[in-house]
mmCIF file of C-alpha atoms and ligand atoms in Angstrom:
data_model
loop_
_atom_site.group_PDB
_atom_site.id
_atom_site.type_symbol
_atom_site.label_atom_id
_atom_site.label_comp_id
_atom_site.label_asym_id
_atom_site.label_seq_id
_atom_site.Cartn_x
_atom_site.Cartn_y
_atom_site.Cartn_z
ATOM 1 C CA UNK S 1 0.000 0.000 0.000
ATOM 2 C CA UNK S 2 1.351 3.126 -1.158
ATOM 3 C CA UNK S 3 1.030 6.045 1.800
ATOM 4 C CA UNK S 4 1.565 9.020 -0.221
ATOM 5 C CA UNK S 5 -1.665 7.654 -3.576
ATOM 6 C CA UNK S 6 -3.743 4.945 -1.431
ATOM 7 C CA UNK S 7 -3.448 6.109 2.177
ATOM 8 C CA UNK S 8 -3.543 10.582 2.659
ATOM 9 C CA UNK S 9 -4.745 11.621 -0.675
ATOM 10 C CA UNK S 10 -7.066 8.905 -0.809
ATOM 11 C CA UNK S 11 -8.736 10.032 2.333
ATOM 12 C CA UNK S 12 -8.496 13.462 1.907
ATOM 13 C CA UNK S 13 -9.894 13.376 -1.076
ATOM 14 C CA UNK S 14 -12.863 12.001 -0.119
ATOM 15 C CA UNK S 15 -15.622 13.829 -2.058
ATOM 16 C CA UNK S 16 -17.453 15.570 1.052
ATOM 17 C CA UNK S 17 -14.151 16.201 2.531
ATOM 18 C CA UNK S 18 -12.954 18.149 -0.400
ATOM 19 C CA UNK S 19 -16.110 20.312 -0.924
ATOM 20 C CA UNK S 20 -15.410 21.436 2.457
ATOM 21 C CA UNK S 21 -11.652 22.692 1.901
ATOM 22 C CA UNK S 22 -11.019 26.453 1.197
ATOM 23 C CA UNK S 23 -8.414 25.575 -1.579
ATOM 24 C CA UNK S 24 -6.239 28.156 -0.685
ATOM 25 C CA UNK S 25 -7.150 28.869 2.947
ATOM 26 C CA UNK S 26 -2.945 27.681 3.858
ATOM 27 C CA UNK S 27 -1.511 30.394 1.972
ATOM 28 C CA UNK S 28 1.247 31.857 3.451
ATOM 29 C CA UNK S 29 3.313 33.587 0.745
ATOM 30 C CA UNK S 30 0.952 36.433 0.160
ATOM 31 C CA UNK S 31 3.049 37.856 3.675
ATOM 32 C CA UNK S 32 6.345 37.731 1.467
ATOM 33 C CA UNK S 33 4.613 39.559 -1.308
ATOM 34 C CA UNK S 34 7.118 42.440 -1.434
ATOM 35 C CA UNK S 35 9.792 39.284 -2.138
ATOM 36 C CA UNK S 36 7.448 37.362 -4.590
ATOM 37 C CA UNK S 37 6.958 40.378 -6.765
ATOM 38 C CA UNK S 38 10.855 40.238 -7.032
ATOM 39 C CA UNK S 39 10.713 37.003 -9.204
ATOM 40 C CA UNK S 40 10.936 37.252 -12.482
ATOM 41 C CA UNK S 41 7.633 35.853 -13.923
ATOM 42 C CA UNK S 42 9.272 32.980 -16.159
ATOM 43 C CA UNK S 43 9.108 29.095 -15.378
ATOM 44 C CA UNK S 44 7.704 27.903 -11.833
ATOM 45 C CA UNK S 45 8.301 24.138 -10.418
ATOM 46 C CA UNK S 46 5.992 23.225 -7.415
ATOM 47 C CA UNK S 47 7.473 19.960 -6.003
ATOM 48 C CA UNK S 48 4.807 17.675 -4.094
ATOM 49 C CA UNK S 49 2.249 19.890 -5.218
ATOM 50 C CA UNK S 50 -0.640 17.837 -3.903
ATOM 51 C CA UNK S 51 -4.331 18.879 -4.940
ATOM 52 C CA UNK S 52 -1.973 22.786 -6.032
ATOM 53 C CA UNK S 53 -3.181 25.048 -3.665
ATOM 54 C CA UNK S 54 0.420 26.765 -4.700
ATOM 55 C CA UNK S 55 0.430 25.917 -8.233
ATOM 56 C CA UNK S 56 -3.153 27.921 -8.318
ATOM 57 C CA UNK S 57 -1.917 30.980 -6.238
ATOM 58 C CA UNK S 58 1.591 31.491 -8.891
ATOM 59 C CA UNK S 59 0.090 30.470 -12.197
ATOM 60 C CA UNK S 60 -3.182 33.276 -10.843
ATOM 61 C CA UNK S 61 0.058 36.032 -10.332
ATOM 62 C CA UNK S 62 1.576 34.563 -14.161
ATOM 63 C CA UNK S 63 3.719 32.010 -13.619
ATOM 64 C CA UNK S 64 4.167 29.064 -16.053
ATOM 65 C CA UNK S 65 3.858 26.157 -13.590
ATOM 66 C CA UNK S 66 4.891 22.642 -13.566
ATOM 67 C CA UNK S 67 3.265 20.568 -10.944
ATOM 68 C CA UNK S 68 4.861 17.461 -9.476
ATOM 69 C CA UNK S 69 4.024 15.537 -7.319
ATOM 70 C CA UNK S 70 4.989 11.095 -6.494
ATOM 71 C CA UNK S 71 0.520 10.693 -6.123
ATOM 72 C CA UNK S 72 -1.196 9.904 -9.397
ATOM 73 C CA UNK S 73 -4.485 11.093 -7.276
ATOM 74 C CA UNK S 74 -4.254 14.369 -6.331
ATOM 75 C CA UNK S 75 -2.238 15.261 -9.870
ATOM 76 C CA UNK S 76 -5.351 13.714 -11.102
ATOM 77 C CA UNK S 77 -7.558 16.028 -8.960
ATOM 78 C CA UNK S 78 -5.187 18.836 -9.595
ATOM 79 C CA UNK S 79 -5.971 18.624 -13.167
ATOM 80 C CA UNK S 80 -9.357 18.464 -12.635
ATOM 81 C CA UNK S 81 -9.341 22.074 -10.973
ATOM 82 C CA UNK S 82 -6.656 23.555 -13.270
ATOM 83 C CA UNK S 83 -6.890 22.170 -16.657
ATOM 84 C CA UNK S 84 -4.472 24.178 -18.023
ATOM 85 C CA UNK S 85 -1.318 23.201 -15.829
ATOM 86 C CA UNK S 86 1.201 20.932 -16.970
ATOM 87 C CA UNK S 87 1.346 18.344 -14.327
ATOM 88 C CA UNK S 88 3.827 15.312 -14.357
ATOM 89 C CA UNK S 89 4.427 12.496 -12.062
ATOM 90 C CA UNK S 90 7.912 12.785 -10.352
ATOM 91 C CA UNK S 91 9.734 11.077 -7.075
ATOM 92 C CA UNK S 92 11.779 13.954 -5.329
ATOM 93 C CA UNK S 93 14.459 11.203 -4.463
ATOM 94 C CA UNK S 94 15.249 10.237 -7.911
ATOM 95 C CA UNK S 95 16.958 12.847 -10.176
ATOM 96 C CA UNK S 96 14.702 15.337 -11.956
ATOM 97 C CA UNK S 97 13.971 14.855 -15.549
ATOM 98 C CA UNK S 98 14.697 18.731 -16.482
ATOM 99 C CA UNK S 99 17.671 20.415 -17.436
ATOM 100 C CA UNK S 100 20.313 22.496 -15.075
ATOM 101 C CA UNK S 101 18.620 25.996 -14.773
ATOM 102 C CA UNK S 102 14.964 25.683 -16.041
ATOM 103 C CA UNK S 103 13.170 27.332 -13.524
ATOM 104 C CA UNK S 104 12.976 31.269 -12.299
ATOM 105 C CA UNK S 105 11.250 29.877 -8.808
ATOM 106 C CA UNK S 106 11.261 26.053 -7.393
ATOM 107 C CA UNK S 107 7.963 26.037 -4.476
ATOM 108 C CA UNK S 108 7.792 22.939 -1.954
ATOM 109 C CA UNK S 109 5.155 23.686 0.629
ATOM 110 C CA UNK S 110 5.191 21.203 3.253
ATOM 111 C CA UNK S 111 6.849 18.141 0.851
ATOM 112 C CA UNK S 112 10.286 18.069 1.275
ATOM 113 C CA UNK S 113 10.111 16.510 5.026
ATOM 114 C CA UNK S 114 10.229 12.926 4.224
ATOM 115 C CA UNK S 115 13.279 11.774 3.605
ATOM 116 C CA UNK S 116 16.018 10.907 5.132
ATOM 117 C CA UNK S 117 19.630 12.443 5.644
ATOM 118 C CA UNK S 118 21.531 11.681 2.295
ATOM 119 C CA UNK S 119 18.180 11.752 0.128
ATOM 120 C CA UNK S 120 17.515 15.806 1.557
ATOM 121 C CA UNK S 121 20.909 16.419 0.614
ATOM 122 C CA UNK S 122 20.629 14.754 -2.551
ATOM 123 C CA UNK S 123 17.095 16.740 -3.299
ATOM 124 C CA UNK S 124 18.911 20.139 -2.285
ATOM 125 C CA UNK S 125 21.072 19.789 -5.004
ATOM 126 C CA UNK S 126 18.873 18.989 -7.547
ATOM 127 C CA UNK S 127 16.760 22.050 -6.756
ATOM 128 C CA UNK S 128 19.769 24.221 -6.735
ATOM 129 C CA UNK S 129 21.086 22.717 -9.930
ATOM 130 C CA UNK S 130 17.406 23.128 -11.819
ATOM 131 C CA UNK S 131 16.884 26.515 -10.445
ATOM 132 C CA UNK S 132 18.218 29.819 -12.595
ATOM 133 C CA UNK S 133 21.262 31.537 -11.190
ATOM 134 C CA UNK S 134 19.127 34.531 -9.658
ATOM 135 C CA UNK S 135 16.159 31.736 -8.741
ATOM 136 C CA UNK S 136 14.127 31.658 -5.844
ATOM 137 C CA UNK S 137 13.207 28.429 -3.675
ATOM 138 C CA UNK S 138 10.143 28.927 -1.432
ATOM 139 C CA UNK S 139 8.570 26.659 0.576
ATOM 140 C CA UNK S 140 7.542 25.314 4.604
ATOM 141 C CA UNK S 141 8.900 21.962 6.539
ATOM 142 C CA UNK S 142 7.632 21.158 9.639
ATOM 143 C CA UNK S 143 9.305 21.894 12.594
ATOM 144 C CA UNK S 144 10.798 19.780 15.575
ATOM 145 C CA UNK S 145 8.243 21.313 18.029
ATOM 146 C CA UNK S 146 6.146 19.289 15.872
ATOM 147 C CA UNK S 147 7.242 16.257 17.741
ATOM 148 C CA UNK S 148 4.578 16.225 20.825
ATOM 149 C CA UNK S 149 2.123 15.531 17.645
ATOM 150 C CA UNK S 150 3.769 12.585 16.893
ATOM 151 C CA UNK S 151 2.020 9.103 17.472
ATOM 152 C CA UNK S 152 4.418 6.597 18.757
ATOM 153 C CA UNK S 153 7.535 7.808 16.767
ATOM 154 C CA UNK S 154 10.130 5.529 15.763
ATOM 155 C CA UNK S 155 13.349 7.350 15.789
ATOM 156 C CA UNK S 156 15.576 6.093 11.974
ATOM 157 C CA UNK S 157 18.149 8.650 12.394
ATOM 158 C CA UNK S 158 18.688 12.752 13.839
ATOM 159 C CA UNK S 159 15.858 14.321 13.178
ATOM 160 C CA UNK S 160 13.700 12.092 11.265
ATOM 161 C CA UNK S 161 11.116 9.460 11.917
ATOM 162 C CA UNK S 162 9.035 6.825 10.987
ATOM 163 C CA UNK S 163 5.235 7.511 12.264
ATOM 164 C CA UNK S 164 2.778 4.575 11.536
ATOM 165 C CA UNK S 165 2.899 4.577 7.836
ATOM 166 C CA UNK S 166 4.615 7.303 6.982
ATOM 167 C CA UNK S 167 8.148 8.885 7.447
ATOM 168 C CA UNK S 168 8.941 12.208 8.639
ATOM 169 C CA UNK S 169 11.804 14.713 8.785
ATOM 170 C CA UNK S 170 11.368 17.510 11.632
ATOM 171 C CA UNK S 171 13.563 20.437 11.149
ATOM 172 C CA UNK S 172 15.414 22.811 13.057
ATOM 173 C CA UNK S 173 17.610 25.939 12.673
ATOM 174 C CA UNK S 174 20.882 23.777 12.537
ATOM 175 C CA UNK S 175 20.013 21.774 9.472
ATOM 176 C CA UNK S 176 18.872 24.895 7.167
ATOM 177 C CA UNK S 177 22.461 26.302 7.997
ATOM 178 C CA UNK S 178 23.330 22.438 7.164
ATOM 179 C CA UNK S 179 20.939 21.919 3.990
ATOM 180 C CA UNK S 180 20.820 25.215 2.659
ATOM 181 C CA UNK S 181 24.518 26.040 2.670
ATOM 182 C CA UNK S 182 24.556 26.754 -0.866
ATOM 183 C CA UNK S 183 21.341 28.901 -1.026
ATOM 184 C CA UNK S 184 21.014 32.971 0.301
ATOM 185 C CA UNK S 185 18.496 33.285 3.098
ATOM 186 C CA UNK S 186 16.029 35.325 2.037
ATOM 187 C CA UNK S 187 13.093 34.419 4.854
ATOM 188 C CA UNK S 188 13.405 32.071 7.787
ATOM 189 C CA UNK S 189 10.731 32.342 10.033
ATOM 190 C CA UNK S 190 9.174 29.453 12.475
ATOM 191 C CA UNK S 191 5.719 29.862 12.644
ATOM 192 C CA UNK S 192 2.274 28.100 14.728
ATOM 193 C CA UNK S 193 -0.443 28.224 12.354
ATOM 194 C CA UNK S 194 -3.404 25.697 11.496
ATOM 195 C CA UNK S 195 -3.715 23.755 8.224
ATOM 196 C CA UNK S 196 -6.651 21.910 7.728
ATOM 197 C CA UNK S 197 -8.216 23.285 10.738
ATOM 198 C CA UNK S 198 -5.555 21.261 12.550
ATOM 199 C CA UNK S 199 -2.218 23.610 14.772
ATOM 200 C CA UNK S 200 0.984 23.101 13.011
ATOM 201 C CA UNK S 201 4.316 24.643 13.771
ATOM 202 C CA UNK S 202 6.241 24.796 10.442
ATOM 203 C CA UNK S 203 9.287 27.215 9.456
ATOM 204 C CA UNK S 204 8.669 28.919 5.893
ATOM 205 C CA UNK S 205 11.424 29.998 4.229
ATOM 206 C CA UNK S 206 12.586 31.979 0.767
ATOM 207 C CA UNK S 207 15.846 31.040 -0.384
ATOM 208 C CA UNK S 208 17.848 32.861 -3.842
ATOM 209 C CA UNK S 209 20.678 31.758 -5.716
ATOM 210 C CA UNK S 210 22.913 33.757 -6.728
HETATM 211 C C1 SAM H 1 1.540 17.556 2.962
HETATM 212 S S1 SAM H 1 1.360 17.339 1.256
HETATM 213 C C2 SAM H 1 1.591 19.011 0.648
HETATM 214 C C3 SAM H 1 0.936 19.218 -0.692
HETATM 215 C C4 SAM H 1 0.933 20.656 -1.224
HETATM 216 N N1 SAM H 1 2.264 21.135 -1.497
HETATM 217 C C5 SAM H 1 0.204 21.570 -0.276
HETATM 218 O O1 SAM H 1 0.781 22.537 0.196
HETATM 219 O O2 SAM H 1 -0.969 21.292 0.006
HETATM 220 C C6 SAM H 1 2.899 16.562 0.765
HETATM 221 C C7 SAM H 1 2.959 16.193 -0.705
HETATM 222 O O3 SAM H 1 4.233 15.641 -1.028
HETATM 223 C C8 SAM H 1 4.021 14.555 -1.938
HETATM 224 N N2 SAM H 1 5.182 13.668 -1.854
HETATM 225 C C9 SAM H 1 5.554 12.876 -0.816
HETATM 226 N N3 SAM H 1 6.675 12.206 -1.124
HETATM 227 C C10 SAM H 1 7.025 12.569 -2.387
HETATM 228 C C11 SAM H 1 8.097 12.220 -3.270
HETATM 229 N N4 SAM H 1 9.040 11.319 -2.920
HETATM 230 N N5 SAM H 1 8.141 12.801 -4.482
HETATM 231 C C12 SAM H 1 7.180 13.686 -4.871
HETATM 232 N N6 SAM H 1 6.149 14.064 -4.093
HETATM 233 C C13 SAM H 1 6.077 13.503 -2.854
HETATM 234 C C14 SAM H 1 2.725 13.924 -1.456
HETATM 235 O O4 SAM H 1 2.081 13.121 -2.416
HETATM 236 C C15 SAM H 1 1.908 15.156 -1.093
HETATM 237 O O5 SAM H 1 1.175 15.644 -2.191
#
């Protein structure tokens, strides 16, 4: 059973469920706008875009968005409330399928917590190799005050965990000065907020290269 296409989208995409969401009640960005309007309006990536809550909020301001995401349902339900995005099926462990600098601005809202030490690693340098010199890389990870949440944690390694079916990274200061050495802080910011009418404490961040 695959967690990511039979377990959580699966549920959550349960018809009734759905009709209920505010597709873009999480959006957080729209604080940063003064950053956002920096970017140069050109290619976007959004990496574990789920049902595109993000993809819908930068193709709306004129990006040209790719959404990706590892579930065949919610790019199918994606589709079905954007027809006009180009959505493609793509496992953030594995190296992309696009060329070195293709995109003006790589977004990852709340996706790139999964994995563990070498495969974050490994994913930071993909998105700094796809990613213009002069792109931006926004996105949120959860944090390790998250951990209380957690049900019955099994502890894999520093920082990351396996929780029932699912694996989980929690993130600190110490591994965005670790991760993100070769990026320019742009935002950092920890922040409690509620997503899906649930509390979660998650650090957003904006990141440039130069
Ligand atoms: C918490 S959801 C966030 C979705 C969306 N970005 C949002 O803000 O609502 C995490 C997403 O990451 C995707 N994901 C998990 N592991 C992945 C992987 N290895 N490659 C690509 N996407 C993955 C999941 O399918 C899911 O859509």
């Amino acid at each position: 059973m695959d967690y990511w296409n039979d377990i959580y989208w699966k549920n959550n995409l349960n018809k009734n469920k759905l009709e209920n969401l505010d597709f873009l009640k999480d959006i957080w960005v729209d604080k940063y706008s003064d950053v956002i309007n920096q970017i140069p309006k050109g290619k976007c990536l959004d990496l574990g875009c789920g049902i595109g809550q993000y993809t819908k909020y930068f193709k709306d301001i004129g990006f040209d968005v790719i959404s990706c995401d590892i579930s065949e349902e919610a790019l199918k339900t994606l589709k079905s409330n954007i027809p006009e995005v180009h959505i493609e099926k793509l496992d953030m462990t594995k190296n992309f399928p696009f060329p070195d600098k293709s995109f003006d601005l790589i977004v990852a809202n709340l996706s790139i917590h999964y994995f563990d030490y070498e495969a974050t690693k490994k994913l930071l340098n993909e998105i700094k190799r796809v990613l213009k010199k002069g792109g931006y890389f926004v996105g949120s990870v959860n944090s390790d005050k998250t951990y209380k949440f957690l049900i019955e944690p099994k502890k894999i390694e520093d920082n990351y965990y396996k929780e029932m079916d699912r694996f989980v990274r929690l993130w600190n200061k110490e591994q965005f000065d670790d991760f993100f050495k070769k990026f320019n802080k742009i935002v950092l910011e920890e922040v409690t907020t509620t997503r899906w009418n649930k509390i979660k404490i998650m650090w957003e961040f904006i990141y440039k290269i130069d």
